[in-house]
Short mmCIF file of C-alpha atoms and ligand atoms in Angstrom, two decimals:
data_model
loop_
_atom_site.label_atom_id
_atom_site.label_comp_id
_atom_site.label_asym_id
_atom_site.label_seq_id
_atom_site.Cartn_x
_atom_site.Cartn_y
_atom_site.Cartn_z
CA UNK A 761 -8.14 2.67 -26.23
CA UNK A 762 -9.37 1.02 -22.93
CA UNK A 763 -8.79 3.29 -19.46
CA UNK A 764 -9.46 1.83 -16.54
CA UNK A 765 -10.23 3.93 -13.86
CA UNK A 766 -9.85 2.70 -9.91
CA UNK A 767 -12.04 5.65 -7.07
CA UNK A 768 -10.89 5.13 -3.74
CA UNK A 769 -13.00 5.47 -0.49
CA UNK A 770 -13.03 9.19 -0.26
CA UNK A 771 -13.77 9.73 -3.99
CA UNK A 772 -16.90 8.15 -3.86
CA UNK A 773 -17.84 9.25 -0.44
CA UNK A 774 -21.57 10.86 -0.63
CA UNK A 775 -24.16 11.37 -3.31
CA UNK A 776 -22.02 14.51 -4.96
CA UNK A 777 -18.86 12.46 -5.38
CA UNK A 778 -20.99 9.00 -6.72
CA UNK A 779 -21.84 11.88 -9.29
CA UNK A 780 -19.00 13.50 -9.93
CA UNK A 781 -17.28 10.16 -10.34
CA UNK A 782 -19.90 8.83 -13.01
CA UNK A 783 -19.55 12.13 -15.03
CA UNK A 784 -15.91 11.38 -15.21
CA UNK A 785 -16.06 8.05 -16.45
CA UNK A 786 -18.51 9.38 -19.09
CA UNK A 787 -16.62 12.30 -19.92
CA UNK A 788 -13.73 9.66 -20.43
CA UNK A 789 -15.83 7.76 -22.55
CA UNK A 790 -17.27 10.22 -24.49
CA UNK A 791 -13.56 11.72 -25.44
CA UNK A 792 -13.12 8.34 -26.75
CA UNK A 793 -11.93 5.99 -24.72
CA UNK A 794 -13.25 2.52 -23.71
CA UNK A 795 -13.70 2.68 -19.62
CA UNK A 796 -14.00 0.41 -16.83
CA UNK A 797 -14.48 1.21 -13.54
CA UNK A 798 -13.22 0.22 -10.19
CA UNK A 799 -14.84 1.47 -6.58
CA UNK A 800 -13.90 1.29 -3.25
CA UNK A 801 -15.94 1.12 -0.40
CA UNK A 802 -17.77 4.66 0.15
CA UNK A 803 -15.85 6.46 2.86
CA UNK A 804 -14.73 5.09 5.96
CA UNK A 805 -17.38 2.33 5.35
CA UNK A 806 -15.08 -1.08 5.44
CA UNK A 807 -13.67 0.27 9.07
CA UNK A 808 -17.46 0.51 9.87
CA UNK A 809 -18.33 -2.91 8.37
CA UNK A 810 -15.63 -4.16 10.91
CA UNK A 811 -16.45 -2.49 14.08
CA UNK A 812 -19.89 -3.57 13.68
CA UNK A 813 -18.24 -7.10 12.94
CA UNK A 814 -16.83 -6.63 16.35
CA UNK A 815 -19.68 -5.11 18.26
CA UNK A 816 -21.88 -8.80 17.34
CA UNK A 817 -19.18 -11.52 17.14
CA UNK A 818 -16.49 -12.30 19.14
CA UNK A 819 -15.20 -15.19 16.89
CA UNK A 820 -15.93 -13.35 13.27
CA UNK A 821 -15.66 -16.31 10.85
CA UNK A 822 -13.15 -15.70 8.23
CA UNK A 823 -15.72 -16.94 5.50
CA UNK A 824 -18.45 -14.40 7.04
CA UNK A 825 -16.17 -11.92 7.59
CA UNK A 826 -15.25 -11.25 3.43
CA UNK A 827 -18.75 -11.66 2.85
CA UNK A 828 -19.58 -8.62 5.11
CA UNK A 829 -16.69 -6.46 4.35
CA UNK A 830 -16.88 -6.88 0.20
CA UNK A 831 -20.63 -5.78 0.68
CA UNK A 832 -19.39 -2.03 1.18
CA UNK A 833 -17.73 -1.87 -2.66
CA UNK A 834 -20.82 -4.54 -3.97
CA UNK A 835 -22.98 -1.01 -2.81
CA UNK A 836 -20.79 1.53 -4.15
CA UNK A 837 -20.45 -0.11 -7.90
CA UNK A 838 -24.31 -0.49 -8.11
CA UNK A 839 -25.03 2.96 -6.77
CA UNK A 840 -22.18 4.47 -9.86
CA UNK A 841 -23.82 2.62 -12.35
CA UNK A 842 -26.62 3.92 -11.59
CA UNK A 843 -25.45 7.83 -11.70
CA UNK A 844 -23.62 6.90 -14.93
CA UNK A 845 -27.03 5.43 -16.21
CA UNK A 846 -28.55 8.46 -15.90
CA UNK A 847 -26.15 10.28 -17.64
CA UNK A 848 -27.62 8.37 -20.64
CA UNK A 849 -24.92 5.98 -21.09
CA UNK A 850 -25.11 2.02 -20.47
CA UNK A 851 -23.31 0.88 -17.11
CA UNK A 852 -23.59 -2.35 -15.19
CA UNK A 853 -21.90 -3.13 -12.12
CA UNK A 854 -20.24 -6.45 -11.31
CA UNK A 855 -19.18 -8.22 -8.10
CA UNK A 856 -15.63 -9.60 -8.51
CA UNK A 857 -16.77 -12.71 -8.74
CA UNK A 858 -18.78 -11.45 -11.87
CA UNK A 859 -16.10 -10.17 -13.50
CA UNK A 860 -14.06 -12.80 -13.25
CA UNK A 861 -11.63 -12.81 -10.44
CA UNK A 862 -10.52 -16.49 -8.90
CA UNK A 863 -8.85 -16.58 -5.80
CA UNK A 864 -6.77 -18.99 -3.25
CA UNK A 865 -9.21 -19.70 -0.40
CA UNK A 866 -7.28 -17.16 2.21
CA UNK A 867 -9.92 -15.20 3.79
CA UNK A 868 -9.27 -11.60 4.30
CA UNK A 869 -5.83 -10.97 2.17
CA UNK A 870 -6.63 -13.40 -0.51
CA UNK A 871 -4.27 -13.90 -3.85
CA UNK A 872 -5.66 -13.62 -7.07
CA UNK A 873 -4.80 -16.82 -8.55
CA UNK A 874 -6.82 -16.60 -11.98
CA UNK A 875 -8.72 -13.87 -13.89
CA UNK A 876 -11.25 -14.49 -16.55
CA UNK A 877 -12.90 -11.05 -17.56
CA UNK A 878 -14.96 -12.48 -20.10
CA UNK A 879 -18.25 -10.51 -18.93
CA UNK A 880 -16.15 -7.68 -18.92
CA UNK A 881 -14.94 -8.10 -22.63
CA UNK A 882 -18.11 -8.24 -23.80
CA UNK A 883 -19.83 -5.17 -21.73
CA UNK A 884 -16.76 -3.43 -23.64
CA UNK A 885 -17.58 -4.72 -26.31
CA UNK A 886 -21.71 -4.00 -26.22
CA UNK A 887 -20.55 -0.32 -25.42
CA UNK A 888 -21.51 -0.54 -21.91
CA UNK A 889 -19.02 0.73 -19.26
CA UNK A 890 -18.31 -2.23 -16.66
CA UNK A 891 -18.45 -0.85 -13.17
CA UNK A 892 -16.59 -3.63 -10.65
CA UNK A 893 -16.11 -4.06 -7.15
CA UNK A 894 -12.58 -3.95 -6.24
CA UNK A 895 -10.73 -6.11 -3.73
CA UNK A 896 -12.92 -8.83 -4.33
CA UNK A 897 -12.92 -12.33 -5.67
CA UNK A 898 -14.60 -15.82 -5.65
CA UNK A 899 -12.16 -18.54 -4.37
CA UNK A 900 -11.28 -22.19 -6.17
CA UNK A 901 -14.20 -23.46 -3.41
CA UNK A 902 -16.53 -20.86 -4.52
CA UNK A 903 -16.66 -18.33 -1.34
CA UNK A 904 -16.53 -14.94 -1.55
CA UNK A 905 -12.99 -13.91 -0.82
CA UNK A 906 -11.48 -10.32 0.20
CA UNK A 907 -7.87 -8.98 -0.87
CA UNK A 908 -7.17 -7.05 1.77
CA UNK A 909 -6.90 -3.42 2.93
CA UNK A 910 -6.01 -1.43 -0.07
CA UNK A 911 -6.91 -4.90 -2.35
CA UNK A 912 -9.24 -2.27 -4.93
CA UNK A 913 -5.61 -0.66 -6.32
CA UNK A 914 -4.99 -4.47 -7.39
CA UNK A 915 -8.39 -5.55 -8.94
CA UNK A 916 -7.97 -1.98 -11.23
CA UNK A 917 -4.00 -3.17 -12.33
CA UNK A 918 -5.40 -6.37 -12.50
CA UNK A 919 -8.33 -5.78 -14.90
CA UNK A 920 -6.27 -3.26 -16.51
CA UNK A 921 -3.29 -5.80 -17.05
CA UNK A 922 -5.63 -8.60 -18.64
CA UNK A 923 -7.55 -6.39 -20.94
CA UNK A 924 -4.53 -4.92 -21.85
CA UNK A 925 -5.52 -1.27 -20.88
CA UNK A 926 -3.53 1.71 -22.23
CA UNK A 927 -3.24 3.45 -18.51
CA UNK A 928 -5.00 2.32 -15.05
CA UNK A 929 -5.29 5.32 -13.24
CA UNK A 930 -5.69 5.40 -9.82
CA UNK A 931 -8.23 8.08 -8.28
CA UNK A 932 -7.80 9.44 -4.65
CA UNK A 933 -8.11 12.45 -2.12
CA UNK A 934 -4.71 13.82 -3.29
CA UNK A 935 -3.19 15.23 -6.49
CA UNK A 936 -1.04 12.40 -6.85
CA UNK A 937 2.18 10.84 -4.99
CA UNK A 938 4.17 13.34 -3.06
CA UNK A 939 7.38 13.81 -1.77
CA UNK A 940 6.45 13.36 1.69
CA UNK A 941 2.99 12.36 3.30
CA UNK A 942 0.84 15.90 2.72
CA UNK A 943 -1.27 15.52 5.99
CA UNK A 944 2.37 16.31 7.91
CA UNK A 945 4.69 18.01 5.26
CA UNK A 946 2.86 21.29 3.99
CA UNK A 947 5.55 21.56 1.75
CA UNK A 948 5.29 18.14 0.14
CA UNK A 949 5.28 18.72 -3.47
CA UNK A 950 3.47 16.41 -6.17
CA UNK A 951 6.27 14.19 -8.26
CA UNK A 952 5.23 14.54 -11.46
CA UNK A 953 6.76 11.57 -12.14
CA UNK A 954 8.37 8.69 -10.68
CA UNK A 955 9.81 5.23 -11.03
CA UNK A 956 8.46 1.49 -10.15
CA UNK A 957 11.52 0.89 -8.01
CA UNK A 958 10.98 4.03 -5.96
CA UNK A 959 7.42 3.76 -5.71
CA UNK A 960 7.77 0.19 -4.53
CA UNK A 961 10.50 1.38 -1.94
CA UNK A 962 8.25 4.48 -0.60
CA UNK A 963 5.14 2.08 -0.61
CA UNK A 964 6.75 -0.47 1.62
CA UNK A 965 8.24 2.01 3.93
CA UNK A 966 4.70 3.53 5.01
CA UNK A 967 3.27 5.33 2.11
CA UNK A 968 -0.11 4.05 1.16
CA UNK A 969 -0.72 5.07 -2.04
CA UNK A 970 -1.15 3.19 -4.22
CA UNK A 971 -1.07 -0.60 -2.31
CA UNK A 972 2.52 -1.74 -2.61
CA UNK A 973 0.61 -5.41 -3.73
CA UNK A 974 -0.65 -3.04 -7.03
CA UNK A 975 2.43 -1.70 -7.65
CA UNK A 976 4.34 -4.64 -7.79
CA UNK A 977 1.70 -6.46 -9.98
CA UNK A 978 1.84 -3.39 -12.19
CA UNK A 979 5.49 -3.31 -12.34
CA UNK A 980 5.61 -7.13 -12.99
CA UNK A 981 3.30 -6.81 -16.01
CA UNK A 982 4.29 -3.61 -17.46
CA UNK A 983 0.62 -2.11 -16.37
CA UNK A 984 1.18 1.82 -17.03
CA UNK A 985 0.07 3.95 -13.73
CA UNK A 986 -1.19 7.13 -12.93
CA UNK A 987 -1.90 8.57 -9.31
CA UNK A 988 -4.41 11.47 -9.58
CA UNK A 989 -7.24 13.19 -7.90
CA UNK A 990 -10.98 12.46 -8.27
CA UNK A 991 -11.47 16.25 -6.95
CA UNK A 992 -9.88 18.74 -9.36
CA UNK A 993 -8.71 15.80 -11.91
CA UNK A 994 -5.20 17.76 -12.33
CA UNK A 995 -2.70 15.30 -14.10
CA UNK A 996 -1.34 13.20 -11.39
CA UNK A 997 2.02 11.43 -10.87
CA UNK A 998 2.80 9.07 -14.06
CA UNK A 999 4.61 5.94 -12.97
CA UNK A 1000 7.18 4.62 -15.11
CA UNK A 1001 9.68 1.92 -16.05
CA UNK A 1002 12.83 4.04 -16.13
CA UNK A 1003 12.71 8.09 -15.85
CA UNK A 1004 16.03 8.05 -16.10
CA UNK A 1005 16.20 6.35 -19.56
CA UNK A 1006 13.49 9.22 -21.10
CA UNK A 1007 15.33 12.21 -19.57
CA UNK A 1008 19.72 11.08 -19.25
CA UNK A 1009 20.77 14.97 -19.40
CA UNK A 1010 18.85 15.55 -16.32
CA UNK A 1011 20.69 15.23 -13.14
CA UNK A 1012 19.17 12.88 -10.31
CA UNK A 1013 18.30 14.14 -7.23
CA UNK A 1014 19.44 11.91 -4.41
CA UNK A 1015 16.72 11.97 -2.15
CA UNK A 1016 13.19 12.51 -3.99
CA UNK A 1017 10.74 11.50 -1.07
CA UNK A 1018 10.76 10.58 2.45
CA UNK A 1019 8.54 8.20 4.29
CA UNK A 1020 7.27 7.17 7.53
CA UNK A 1021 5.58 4.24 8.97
CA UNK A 1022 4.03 3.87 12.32
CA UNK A 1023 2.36 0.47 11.85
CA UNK A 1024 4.92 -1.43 13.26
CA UNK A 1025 6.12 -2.51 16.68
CA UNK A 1026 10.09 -3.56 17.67
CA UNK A 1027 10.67 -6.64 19.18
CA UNK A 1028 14.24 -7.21 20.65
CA UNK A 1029 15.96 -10.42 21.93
CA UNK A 1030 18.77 -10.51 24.13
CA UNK A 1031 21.63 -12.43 25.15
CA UNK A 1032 21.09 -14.70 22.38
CA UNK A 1033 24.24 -17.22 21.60
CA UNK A 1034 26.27 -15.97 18.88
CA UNK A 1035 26.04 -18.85 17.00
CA UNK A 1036 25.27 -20.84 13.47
CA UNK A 1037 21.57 -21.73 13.24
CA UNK A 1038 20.09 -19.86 16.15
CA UNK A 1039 18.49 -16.89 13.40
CA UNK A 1040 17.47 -19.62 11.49
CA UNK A 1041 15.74 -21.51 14.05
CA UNK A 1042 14.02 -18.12 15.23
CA UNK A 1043 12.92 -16.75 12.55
CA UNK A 1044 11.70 -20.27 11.06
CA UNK A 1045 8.87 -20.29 13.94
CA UNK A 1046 8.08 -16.42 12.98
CA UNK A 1047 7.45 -17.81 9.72
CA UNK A 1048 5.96 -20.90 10.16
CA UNK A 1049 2.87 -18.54 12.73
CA UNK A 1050 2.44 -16.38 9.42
CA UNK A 1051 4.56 -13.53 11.13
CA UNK A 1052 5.59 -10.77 8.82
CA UNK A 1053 8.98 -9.40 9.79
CA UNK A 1054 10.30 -6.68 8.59
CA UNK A 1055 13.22 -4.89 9.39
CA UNK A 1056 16.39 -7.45 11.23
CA UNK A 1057 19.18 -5.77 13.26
CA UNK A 1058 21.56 -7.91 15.21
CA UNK A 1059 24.57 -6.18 17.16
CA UNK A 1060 28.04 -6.95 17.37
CA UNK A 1061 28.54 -9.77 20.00
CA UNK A 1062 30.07 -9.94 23.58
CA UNK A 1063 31.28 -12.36 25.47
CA UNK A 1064 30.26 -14.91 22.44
CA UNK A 1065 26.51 -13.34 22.93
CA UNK A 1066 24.31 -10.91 21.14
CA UNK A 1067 21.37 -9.07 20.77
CA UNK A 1068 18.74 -9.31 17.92
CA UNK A 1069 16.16 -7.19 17.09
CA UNK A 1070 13.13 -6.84 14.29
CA UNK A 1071 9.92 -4.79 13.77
CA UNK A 1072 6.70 -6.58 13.16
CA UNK A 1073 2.90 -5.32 13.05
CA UNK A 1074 1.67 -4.07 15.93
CA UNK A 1075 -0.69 -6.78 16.24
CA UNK A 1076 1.95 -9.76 16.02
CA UNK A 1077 4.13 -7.94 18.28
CA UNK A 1078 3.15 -9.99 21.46
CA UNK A 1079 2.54 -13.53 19.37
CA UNK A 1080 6.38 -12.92 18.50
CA UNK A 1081 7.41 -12.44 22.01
CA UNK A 1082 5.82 -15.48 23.17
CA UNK A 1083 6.93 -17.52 20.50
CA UNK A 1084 10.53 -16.54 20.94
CA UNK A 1085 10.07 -16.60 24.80
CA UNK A 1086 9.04 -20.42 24.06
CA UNK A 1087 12.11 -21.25 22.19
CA UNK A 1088 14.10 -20.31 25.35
CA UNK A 1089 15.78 -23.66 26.50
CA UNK A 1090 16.15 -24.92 22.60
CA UNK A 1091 18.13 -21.00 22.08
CA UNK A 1092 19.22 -20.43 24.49
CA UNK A 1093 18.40 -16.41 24.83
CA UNK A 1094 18.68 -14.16 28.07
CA UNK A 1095 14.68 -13.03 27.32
CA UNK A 1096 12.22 -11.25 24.61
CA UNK A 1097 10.43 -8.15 25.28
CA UNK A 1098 8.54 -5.42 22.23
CA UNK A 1099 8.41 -1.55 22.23
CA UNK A 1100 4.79 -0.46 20.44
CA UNK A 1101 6.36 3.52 20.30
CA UNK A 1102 8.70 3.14 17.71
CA UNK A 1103 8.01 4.94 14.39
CA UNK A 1104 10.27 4.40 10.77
CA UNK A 1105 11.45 7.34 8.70
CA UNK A 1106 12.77 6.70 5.16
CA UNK A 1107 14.40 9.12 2.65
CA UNK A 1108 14.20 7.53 -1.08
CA UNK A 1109 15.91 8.30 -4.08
CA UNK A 1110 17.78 6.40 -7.07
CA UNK A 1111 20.34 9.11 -7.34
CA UNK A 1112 21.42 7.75 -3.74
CA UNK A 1113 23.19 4.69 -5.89
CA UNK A 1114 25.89 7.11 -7.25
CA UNK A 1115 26.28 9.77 -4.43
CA UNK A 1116 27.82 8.46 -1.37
CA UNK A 1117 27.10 10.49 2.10
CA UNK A 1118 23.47 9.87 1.95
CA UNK A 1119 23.41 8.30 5.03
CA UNK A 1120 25.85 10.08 6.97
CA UNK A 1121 23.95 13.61 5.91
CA UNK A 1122 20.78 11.67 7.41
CA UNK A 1123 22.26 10.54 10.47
CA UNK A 1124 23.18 13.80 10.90
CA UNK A 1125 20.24 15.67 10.64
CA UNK A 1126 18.73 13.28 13.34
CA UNK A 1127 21.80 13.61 15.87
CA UNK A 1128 21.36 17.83 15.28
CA UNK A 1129 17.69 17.54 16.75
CA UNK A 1130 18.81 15.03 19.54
CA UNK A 1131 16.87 12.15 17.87
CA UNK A 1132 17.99 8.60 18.41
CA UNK A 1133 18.45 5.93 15.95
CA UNK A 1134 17.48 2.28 17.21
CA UNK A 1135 17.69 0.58 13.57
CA UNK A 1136 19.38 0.80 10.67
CA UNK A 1137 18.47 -0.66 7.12
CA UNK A 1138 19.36 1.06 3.92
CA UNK A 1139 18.67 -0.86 0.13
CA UNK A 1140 20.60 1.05 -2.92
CA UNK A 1141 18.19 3.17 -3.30
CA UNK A 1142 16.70 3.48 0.24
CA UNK A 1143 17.53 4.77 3.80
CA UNK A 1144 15.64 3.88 6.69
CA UNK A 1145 15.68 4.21 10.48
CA UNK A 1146 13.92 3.26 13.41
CA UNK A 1147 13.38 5.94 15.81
CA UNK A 1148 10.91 6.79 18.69
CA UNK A 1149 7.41 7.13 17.39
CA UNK A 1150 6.78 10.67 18.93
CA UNK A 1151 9.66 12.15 16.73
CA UNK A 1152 8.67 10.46 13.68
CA UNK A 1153 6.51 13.74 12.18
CA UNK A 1154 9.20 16.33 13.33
CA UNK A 1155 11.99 14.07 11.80
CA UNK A 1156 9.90 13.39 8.66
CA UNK A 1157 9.59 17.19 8.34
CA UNK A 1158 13.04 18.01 9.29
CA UNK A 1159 14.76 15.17 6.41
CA UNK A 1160 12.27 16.93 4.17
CA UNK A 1161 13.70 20.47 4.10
CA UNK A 1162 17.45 18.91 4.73
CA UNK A 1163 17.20 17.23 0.87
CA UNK A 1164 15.51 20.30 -0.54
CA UNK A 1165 12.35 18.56 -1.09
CA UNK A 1166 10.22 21.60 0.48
CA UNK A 1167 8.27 23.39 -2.60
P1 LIG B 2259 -7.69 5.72 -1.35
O1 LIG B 2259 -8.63 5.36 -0.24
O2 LIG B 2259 -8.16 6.86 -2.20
O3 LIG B 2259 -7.32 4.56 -2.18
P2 LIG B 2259 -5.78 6.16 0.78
O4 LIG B 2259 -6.69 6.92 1.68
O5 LIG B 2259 -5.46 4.76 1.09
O6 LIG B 2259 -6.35 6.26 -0.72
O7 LIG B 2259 -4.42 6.96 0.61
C1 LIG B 2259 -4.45 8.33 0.21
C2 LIG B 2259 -3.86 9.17 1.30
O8 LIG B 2259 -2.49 8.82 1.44
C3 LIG B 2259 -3.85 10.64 1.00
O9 LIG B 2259 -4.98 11.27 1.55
C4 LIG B 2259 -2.56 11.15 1.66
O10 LIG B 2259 -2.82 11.96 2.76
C5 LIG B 2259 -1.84 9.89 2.11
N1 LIG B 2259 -0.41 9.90 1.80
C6 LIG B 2259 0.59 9.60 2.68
N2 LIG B 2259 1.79 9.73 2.12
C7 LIG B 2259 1.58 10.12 0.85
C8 LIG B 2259 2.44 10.45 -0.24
N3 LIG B 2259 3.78 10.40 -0.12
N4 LIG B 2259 1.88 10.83 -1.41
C9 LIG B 2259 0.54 10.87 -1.54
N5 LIG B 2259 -0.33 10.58 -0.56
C10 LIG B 2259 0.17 10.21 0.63
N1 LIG B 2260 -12.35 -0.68 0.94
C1 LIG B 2260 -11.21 -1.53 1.18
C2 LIG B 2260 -10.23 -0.86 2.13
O1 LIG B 2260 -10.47 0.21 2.59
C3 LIG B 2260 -10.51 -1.94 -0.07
C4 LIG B 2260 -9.94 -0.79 -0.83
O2 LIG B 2260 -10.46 0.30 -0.81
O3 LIG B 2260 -8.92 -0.96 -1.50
O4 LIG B 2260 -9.20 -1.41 2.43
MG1 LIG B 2261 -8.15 3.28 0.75
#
């Protein structure tokens, strides 16, 4: 049996938790089981790495830049394989270069386009327990390359997929996934279980646990999941391929979480001419400047024109403007401008599929508390809407009591 085992910042915060951590792994070990570990950054320490980034360098080379910020988990896998070394059992730790992790050559959200875990086989395989930096690689022109924010929950499915782990649990602050974000819903409860399509839904409507890029890998490759704490190590949330398949007497619940996502910013063009090729043309140059947009709303048109609006990242917001503003004689539009305080509430559930009034019971519950909706997107087993950003936590707590989710 081979369990890999992923500790996010907060589980390895301090001295205590580096120890903690390491008796874990051995405990694992010891009951049997064949363990590599994954670490994270300790604490808050890759926002650190980049404010300090900012505080010397105004232009922050993208090459110098991953070699900075993958020094915060190249610390924390040496320092737990030390405190598992001196729990008398063999540990190494290994960069993700080491253990075998080739990359494209995009700095800071790099793809893993190759892994080779051969040093990893064989520490496995000498009885040692590997201990590797996650979110880390070596590109095809041999620099050190990042994968992003959240990029450790994809080394551990990674590693886990290509040794063909039984389970890659992921460890964090919390007892697991829950029906609602904890920090604003006290009476979020812990899913005991729940499926890749959902999880992928609630992780790319503003949940951050695990990294929607892990999830999707692990749902790709079959890679079994569990979301658990690294502070009372309760049995998490088990991810699966089908609940619905294991338990078909049990009746669905229509919504079983709801999100929210403040990240993003709505950008809204108006007067645009209601006609063939114009979307296309916009959203080409969105693409083309590496713009990720997200939600699309266009309204019904008058007097052959029509509005069009989309969320992006707060930090593309104003690239998007100007690059639609540019396009102005070739589109013909009335003008461009963003909002930054909008805010995106989501309920999620596959029972929605087969119960209609989902959406019209959400709506609903909004209007009742005088909240206005500016978008609308919904996916069969998603509904989500943009509202202002300063109702976002009442609305997220209101939907949550509305669908019975409150434990
Ligand atoms: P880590 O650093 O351990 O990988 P993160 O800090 O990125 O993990 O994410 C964990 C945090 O996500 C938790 O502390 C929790 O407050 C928050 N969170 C928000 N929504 C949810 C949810 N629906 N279920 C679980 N945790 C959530
Ligand atoms: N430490 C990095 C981050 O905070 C990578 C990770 O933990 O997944 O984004
Ligand atoms: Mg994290």
């Amino acid at each position: 049996m081979i369990t890999v085992q992923k500790f996010g910042g907060t589980s390895v915060a301090d001295p205590d938790r580096i120890r903690e951590v390491a008796a874990h792994a051995t405990r694992t070990h010891r009951r049997g089981s064949d363990v590599v570990v994954v670490v994270s950054a300790m604490g808050k320490e890759t926002d650190q790495l980049l404010r300090l980034a900012g505080d010397v360098s105004t232009t922050q080379p993208d090459r110098e830049m991953d070699m900075l910020i993958t020094a915060g988990e190249r610390k924390a896998m040496a320092l737990v394989a030390m405190a598992i070394t001196d729990l008398g059992m063999a540990a190494q730790s290994f960069t993700g270069s080491q253990a075998g992790f080739i990359t494209d050559t995009t700095h800071k959200d790099a793809k893993i386009v190759e892994l080779r875990p051969d040093r990893i086989v064989r520490a496995l395989e000498a009885g040692v327990v590997p201990v590797i930096g996650g979110s880390q690689g070596v590109s095809t022109e041999h620099n050190v390359t990042f994968l992003g924010r959240g990029g450790s929950d994809t080394t551990a499915v990674a590693i886990a997929h290509a040794l063909g782990a039984d389970v890659c649990e992921l460890y964090t602050d919390v007892a697991g996934v829950y029906s609602a974000d904890p920090r604003i819903v006290d009476r979020a409860g812990r899913m005991p279980e729940i499926s890749f399509d959902e999880l992928l839904e609630m992780t790319a409507t503003g949940c951050p646990k695990p990294a929607m890029r892990s999830v999707e890998f692990a749902r790709r490759h079959g890679v079994k999941l569990h979301v658990r704490s690294a502070f009372t190590w309760e049995p998490g949330t088990i991810v699966t391929l089908t609940p619905e398949s294991t338990e078909p007497e049990m009746e669905q619940a229509v919504v079983n979480a709801v999100t929210h996502d403040i990240s993003e910013a709505k950008v809204t063009v108006s007067g645009v001419p209601d006609q063939p090729g114009i979307a296309a043309r916009m959203f080409t140059v969105l693409a083309d400047a590496g713009i990720n947009v997200d939600m699309i709303v266009q309204n019904t048109s008058e007097h052959g024109r029509t509005d069009i609006s989309f969320t992006v990242p707060h930090p593309e917001a104003e690239q998007a403007t100007e690059l639609i503003n540019s396009l102005q004689g070739e589109v013909g539009a009335a003008g461009c401008g963003f909002d930054h305080d909008i805010g995106r509430v989501s309920v999620v559930g596959a029972g929605m599929k087969s119960n209609p009034g989902v959406a019209a019971k959400m709506f609903q519950i909004l209007a009742d508390e005088d909240i206005n909706i500016e978008m609308i997107s919904t996916s069969a087993i998603r509904i989500s809407c943009v509202i202002q950003q300063a109702d976002v936590e009442r609305a997220v707590i209101l939907l949550h009591t509305a669908f019975g989710l409150d434990v």
